[in-house]
Amino acid sequence: AEIPDLSQRASNNLRSLSNNVKNYLKKYEDEYIKNCSRIFATSRGFADFTAQRHGIEEAKIEVIKNIRDIKKLGKSKDLKKQFNLGKKDILMVFSGMASPDTGAMKSIAALAKLPKNIYLLFLGIPTNPAFKNRMVQSAKKYNVQNRVFFHPPIYGDGYIDFLAGCDIGLVPFRTDYLQTKLCFPNRFLDYVAAGIPIVSSNNSSVKEYVKQNDIGVIFKNHDENDIAKAVKQVIKKYAITEHKKIRSAFKKRIKKLAEEFSTSDDFNSFAKSMKSLVPDIQKPNVAFLVRKRLNANTRIARQCKALNDIGFNVKLYGINEGPGETLLKEMGDIQTKVFEI
């Protein structure tokens, strides 16, 4: 389930479409959603929104989060040494795609308001090369270019271990659009798996878990002052550089949440629910279309694997770049085809 109202989508390209196009798409999606046998949403916020907006029974909507199978928290990798940092230096990580809507520029601006022993690591791919250049120029503008690092995405098990070597995880999504306010960011789940405290915007799903489990700080206003203030609060509250007892208590809380996520088994539930829709077909066909590089962390890849394991004939179509060999081995006997456009 997504947000049909394009004025509430994070993408500026979608928001700038003509009203005639927006109205047509809203009408089409409303009719389509109402005729669905089952709807899968990525967060409780999306599920509630969809049910209310389209007058759909909540029983038809299932929430499938991109939960990892976490047996233990990630092992901390010695990143301080890799980035030539001291023991008392603090490394914040901004994982996943960097864009204006995910708060990349605000994070750089916030860094300028923090002590000089705090550093910012972007782990992943900026939304495009032009935006990466804007990020670099912004770091220079605020004179923090020596405190900002860029690292390509890491795929596979080493990703969580890498995150575990950081001190704070950032989820500074904009929340003035419903899409980014109601979504359930993968990076939050990854930070929980890595066992690091979280600084997040007022995202409905993240806020609930952070407050209930006392694993981070939520900032209200999406600006650099509030982000910087929240980072300082996290450092003080969870004793990032000292007080082993406080750190130990935090680790126990976040480990408990990670284990709860791990036992939710969302993707197998998703596959069983899909199979229940076609009980009389021995090996039903299902196809997925993806727009960018797949890796084992993505929701679609894990859906494919769960469906394949339960007996579906899964076909995966990629645009411009398909999944790597490692992922294909993990996913099993899945047919793939890549279209160059």
Coordinates of C-alpha atoms in Angstrom, one line a residue:
A1 CA 0.0 0.0 0.0
E2 CA 1.3 3.4 -0.9
I3 CA -0.1 7.0 -0.7
P4 CA -2.5 7.5 -3.7
D5 CA -2.6 11.3 -3.2
L6 CA 0.5 12.4 -5.1
S7 CA 0.5 15.7 -3.3
Q8 CA 1.5 13.7 -0.2
R9 CA 4.3 11.7 -1.9
A10 CA 7.9 12.5 -1.1
S11 CA 9.0 12.6 -4.8
N12 CA 9.0 16.1 -6.2
N13 CA 8.4 14.6 -9.7
L14 CA 5.1 13.1 -8.5
R15 CA 4.0 16.2 -6.6
S16 CA 4.6 18.4 -9.7
L17 CA 2.3 16.4 -12.0
S18 CA -0.8 18.2 -13.3
N19 CA -4.0 18.1 -11.3
N20 CA -5.7 16.2 -14.1
V21 CA -3.1 13.4 -14.0
K22 CA -3.2 13.3 -10.2
N23 CA -7.0 13.1 -10.1
Y24 CA -7.1 10.3 -12.7
L25 CA -4.5 8.3 -10.8
K26 CA -6.3 8.8 -7.5
K27 CA -9.5 7.6 -9.0
Y28 CA -7.9 4.6 -10.7
E29 CA -6.0 3.6 -7.6
D30 CA -9.1 3.9 -5.4
E31 CA -11.1 1.6 -7.7
Y32 CA -8.1 -0.8 -7.9
I33 CA -7.6 -1.0 -4.1
K34 CA -11.2 -1.6 -3.4
N35 CA -11.3 -4.6 -5.7
C36 CA -8.2 -6.2 -4.2
S37 CA -8.6 -9.5 -2.4
R38 CA -5.8 -8.6 0.0
I39 CA -3.6 -5.6 0.7
F40 CA -0.1 -5.7 2.1
A41 CA 1.2 -2.6 3.9
T42 CA 4.7 -1.9 5.1
S43 CA 3.6 -0.2 8.4
R44 CA 0.6 0.1 10.7
G45 CA 0.4 3.7 9.7
F46 CA 0.0 2.8 6.0
A47 CA -2.5 0.1 6.9
D48 CA -4.7 2.5 9.0
F49 CA -4.5 5.2 6.4
T50 CA -5.5 2.9 3.6
A51 CA -8.4 1.4 5.5
Q52 CA -9.8 4.8 6.5
R53 CA -9.3 6.5 3.1
H54 CA -10.9 3.8 1.0
G55 CA -13.4 2.4 3.4
I56 CA -11.8 -1.0 3.5
E57 CA -12.1 -3.6 6.3
E58 CA -8.9 -3.8 8.3
A59 CA -9.0 -7.6 8.1
K60 CA -8.1 -7.3 4.3
I61 CA -4.9 -5.4 5.1
E62 CA -1.8 -7.2 6.5
V63 CA 1.3 -5.4 7.7
I64 CA 4.6 -6.9 6.4
K65 CA 7.6 -5.2 7.8
N66 CA 11.1 -5.7 6.4
I67 CA 12.2 -7.5 9.6
R68 CA 15.5 -9.3 9.6
D69 CA 16.1 -12.8 11.0
I70 CA 18.2 -11.6 13.9
K71 CA 19.8 -14.3 16.0
K72 CA 22.2 -11.9 17.7
L73 CA 23.2 -8.3 17.4
G74 CA 25.8 -7.2 14.9
K75 CA 29.4 -7.5 15.8
S76 CA 31.1 -4.2 16.1
K77 CA 33.6 -3.5 13.4
D78 CA 36.5 -1.3 14.2
L79 CA 35.5 1.7 12.1
K80 CA 37.3 4.2 14.2
K81 CA 40.6 2.9 13.0
Q82 CA 39.4 2.7 9.4
F83 CA 38.4 6.4 9.5
N84 CA 41.4 7.5 11.6
L85 CA 39.3 8.5 14.6
G86 CA 40.2 8.6 18.3
K87 CA 38.5 6.5 21.0
K88 CA 36.5 9.4 22.2
D89 CA 35.3 10.5 18.8
I90 CA 31.7 9.7 17.9
L91 CA 30.6 8.4 14.6
M92 CA 27.0 8.9 13.4
V93 CA 25.8 6.9 10.4
F94 CA 23.2 7.9 7.8
S95 CA 22.4 4.6 6.1
G96 CA 20.5 4.0 2.9
M97 CA 19.6 6.4 0.1
A98 CA 20.6 10.0 0.7
S99 CA 18.1 12.6 -0.6
P100 CA 16.4 15.8 0.5
D101 CA 13.4 13.8 1.7
T102 CA 15.5 11.5 3.9
G103 CA 17.2 14.4 5.6
A104 CA 20.7 14.3 4.1
M105 CA 21.3 18.0 3.8
K106 CA 19.8 18.7 7.2
S107 CA 22.2 16.2 8.8
I108 CA 25.2 17.9 7.3
A109 CA 23.9 21.3 8.6
A110 CA 23.3 19.7 12.0
L111 CA 26.9 18.4 12.1
A112 CA 28.2 22.0 12.0
K113 CA 26.4 22.7 15.3
L114 CA 27.9 19.7 17.1
P115 CA 31.3 19.3 18.8
K116 CA 34.2 18.7 16.5
N117 CA 34.7 15.1 17.9
I118 CA 31.5 14.1 16.2
Y119 CA 31.6 12.7 12.6
L120 CA 29.0 11.8 10.0
L121 CA 29.2 8.7 7.7
F122 CA 26.9 8.4 4.7
L123 CA 26.6 4.7 4.0
G124 CA 24.8 4.1 0.7
I125 CA 24.1 5.9 -2.6
P126 CA 22.9 9.5 -3.0
T127 CA 19.7 9.8 -5.1
N128 CA 21.8 11.0 -8.1
P129 CA 25.4 12.3 -8.8
A130 CA 24.1 15.9 -8.8
F131 CA 22.8 15.5 -5.3
K132 CA 26.0 13.9 -4.1
N133 CA 27.8 17.1 -5.4
R134 CA 25.4 19.2 -3.4
M135 CA 26.2 17.3 -0.3
V136 CA 29.9 17.8 -0.8
Q137 CA 29.4 21.5 -1.4
S138 CA 27.2 21.8 1.7
A139 CA 29.9 20.1 3.8
K140 CA 32.4 22.7 2.5
K141 CA 30.0 25.5 3.1
Y142 CA 29.6 24.5 6.8
N143 CA 33.4 23.8 7.0
V144 CA 32.8 20.1 8.1
Q145 CA 34.2 18.5 5.0
N146 CA 36.8 16.7 7.1
R147 CA 34.1 15.3 9.4
V148 CA 31.9 13.8 6.6
F149 CA 32.6 10.4 5.1
F150 CA 31.0 8.7 2.1
H151 CA 31.0 4.9 1.8
P152 CA 29.4 2.8 -0.9
P153 CA 26.6 0.4 0.1
I154 CA 27.5 -2.9 1.7
Y155 CA 25.5 -6.0 0.8
G156 CA 25.1 -9.2 2.7
D157 CA 25.8 -10.0 6.4
G158 CA 28.7 -7.6 6.6
Y159 CA 26.3 -4.7 6.5
I160 CA 25.0 -5.0 10.0
D161 CA 28.5 -5.7 11.4
F162 CA 29.6 -2.4 9.7
L163 CA 26.7 -0.5 11.3
A164 CA 27.5 -1.9 14.7
G165 CA 30.8 -0.1 14.5
C166 CA 29.0 3.3 14.5
D167 CA 27.8 5.1 17.6
I168 CA 24.5 6.6 16.5
G169 CA 22.0 5.8 13.7
L170 CA 20.2 8.7 12.0
V171 CA 16.6 8.5 10.6
P172 CA 15.9 12.2 9.8
F173 CA 13.1 11.7 7.3
R174 CA 10.8 14.6 6.5
T175 CA 7.4 14.2 8.0
D176 CA 5.5 17.0 6.3
Y177 CA 4.3 14.4 3.6
L178 CA 2.3 11.4 4.6
Q179 CA 4.5 9.0 2.6
T180 CA 7.6 9.7 4.7
K181 CA 5.6 10.2 7.9
L182 CA 3.8 6.8 7.7
C183 CA 6.6 4.6 6.2
F184 CA 8.6 2.2 8.2
P185 CA 12.3 2.9 7.2
N186 CA 14.5 -0.1 6.7
R187 CA 17.4 1.8 8.2
F188 CA 15.6 1.9 11.6
L189 CA 15.3 -1.9 11.6
D190 CA 19.0 -2.1 10.5
Y191 CA 20.1 0.1 13.4
V192 CA 18.1 -2.1 15.9
A193 CA 19.8 -5.1 14.4
A194 CA 23.2 -3.4 14.9
G195 CA 22.4 -2.4 18.5
I196 CA 23.1 1.3 18.2
P197 CA 21.0 4.2 19.6
I198 CA 18.8 6.1 17.2
V199 CA 18.0 9.8 16.4
S200 CA 14.8 10.0 14.4
S201 CA 12.3 12.5 13.1
N202 CA 8.7 12.2 14.2
N203 CA 8.0 9.2 11.9
S204 CA 4.9 7.4 13.3
S205 CA 6.3 3.9 13.3
V206 CA 9.8 4.7 14.4
K207 CA 8.6 7.0 17.2
E208 CA 6.4 4.2 18.7
Y209 CA 9.3 1.8 19.0
V210 CA 11.9 4.3 20.1
K211 CA 9.8 5.6 23.0
Q212 CA 8.4 2.3 24.1
N213 CA 11.8 0.7 24.3
D214 CA 13.9 3.7 25.3
I215 CA 16.4 3.3 22.5
G216 CA 16.8 6.8 21.2
V217 CA 15.5 10.3 20.9
I218 CA 12.8 11.7 18.6
F219 CA 13.1 15.3 17.3
K220 CA 10.0 17.3 16.4
N221 CA 11.0 19.9 13.9
H222 CA 12.8 18.9 10.8
D223 CA 15.7 21.4 11.1
E224 CA 19.4 21.2 11.9
N225 CA 18.9 22.8 15.4
D226 CA 16.5 20.0 16.5
I227 CA 18.6 17.3 15.0
A228 CA 21.8 18.6 16.7
K229 CA 19.9 18.9 20.0
A230 CA 18.7 15.3 19.7
V231 CA 22.2 14.0 19.0
K232 CA 23.5 15.7 22.1
Q233 CA 20.6 14.2 24.1
V234 CA 21.4 10.7 22.8
I235 CA 25.1 11.1 23.7
K236 CA 24.3 12.2 27.2
K237 CA 21.3 9.8 27.8
Y238 CA 23.1 6.6 26.6
A239 CA 26.6 7.6 27.7
I240 CA 28.1 6.9 24.3
T241 CA 31.7 7.3 25.4
E242 CA 31.5 6.2 29.0
H243 CA 29.4 4.7 31.9
K244 CA 29.4 0.9 31.1
K245 CA 26.3 0.2 33.3
I246 CA 24.1 2.7 31.3
R247 CA 25.4 1.3 28.0
S248 CA 24.8 -2.3 29.2
A249 CA 21.2 -1.5 30.1
F250 CA 20.7 0.1 26.7
K251 CA 22.1 -3.0 24.9
K252 CA 19.8 -5.3 26.8
R253 CA 16.7 -3.2 25.7
I254 CA 17.7 -3.0 22.1
K255 CA 18.6 -6.7 21.9
K256 CA 15.2 -7.6 23.3
L257 CA 13.5 -5.5 20.6
A258 CA 15.8 -7.1 17.9
E259 CA 14.8 -10.5 19.1
E260 CA 11.1 -9.6 19.1
F261 CA 11.4 -8.4 15.5
S262 CA 13.3 -11.6 14.6
T263 CA 10.5 -13.9 15.7
S264 CA 7.7 -12.0 13.9
D265 CA 8.4 -14.1 10.7
D266 CA 6.6 -11.5 8.5
F267 CA 7.8 -12.8 5.1
N268 CA 6.7 -16.4 5.7
S269 CA 3.3 -15.0 6.9
F270 CA 3.2 -13.0 3.7
A271 CA 3.9 -16.1 1.5
K272 CA 1.3 -18.2 3.3
S273 CA -1.3 -15.4 2.9
M274 CA -0.5 -15.2 -0.8
K275 CA -0.8 -19.0 -1.2
S276 CA -4.2 -18.9 0.5
L277 CA -5.5 -16.8 -2.3
V278 CA -4.8 -19.5 -4.9
P279 CA -5.2 -22.8 -2.9
D280 CA -6.1 -24.9 -6.0
I281 CA -3.0 -23.9 -8.1
Q282 CA -0.1 -26.3 -7.5
K283 CA 2.7 -23.9 -8.5
P284 CA 1.2 -20.4 -9.0
N285 CA 3.1 -17.8 -11.0
V286 CA 4.1 -14.4 -9.5
A287 CA 6.2 -11.7 -11.0
F288 CA 8.0 -8.6 -9.5
L289 CA 9.2 -5.5 -11.3
V290 CA 12.1 -3.6 -9.6
R291 CA 13.6 -0.3 -10.5
K292 CA 17.1 -0.4 -9.0
R293 CA 19.8 -2.8 -7.8
L294 CA 18.5 -5.6 -5.6
N295 CA 20.3 -6.9 -2.6
A296 CA 19.5 -9.4 0.1
N297 CA 18.3 -6.5 2.4
T298 CA 15.5 -5.3 0.2
R299 CA 11.9 -6.1 0.8
I300 CA 11.2 -7.5 -2.7
A301 CA 14.2 -9.9 -2.5
R302 CA 12.9 -11.3 0.7
Q303 CA 9.4 -11.6 -0.6
C304 CA 10.7 -13.5 -3.6
K305 CA 12.6 -15.9 -1.5
A306 CA 9.6 -16.6 0.8
L307 CA 7.3 -17.2 -2.1
N308 CA 9.8 -19.4 -3.9
D309 CA 10.3 -21.5 -0.7
I310 CA 6.5 -22.1 -0.4
G311 CA 6.1 -23.3 -4.0
F312 CA 5.5 -20.2 -6.2
N313 CA 7.1 -19.9 -9.6
V314 CA 8.8 -16.6 -9.1
K315 CA 9.9 -14.3 -11.9
L316 CA 11.9 -11.2 -11.3
Y317 CA 12.1 -8.4 -13.8
G318 CA 14.7 -5.6 -13.3
I319 CA 15.2 -2.3 -15.0
N320 CA 18.7 -1.4 -16.0
E321 CA 20.4 -3.5 -13.3
G322 CA 19.4 -6.8 -11.8
P323 CA 20.3 -8.7 -8.7
G324 CA 23.9 -10.0 -8.2
E325 CA 24.9 -13.6 -8.2
T326 CA 25.2 -13.8 -4.5
L327 CA 21.6 -12.8 -4.1
L328 CA 20.4 -15.2 -6.7
K329 CA 22.0 -18.1 -4.9
E330 CA 20.3 -17.0 -1.7
M331 CA 16.9 -16.6 -3.4
G332 CA 16.9 -20.0 -5.0
D333 CA 15.6 -21.0 -8.4
I334 CA 14.2 -17.7 -9.5
Q335 CA 14.0 -16.5 -13.1
T336 CA 15.3 -13.0 -13.8
K337 CA 15.3 -10.7 -16.8
V338 CA 16.7 -7.2 -17.0
F339 CA 15.3 -4.5 -19.4
E340 CA 17.6 -1.7 -20.4
I341 CA 15.8 1.6 -20.7

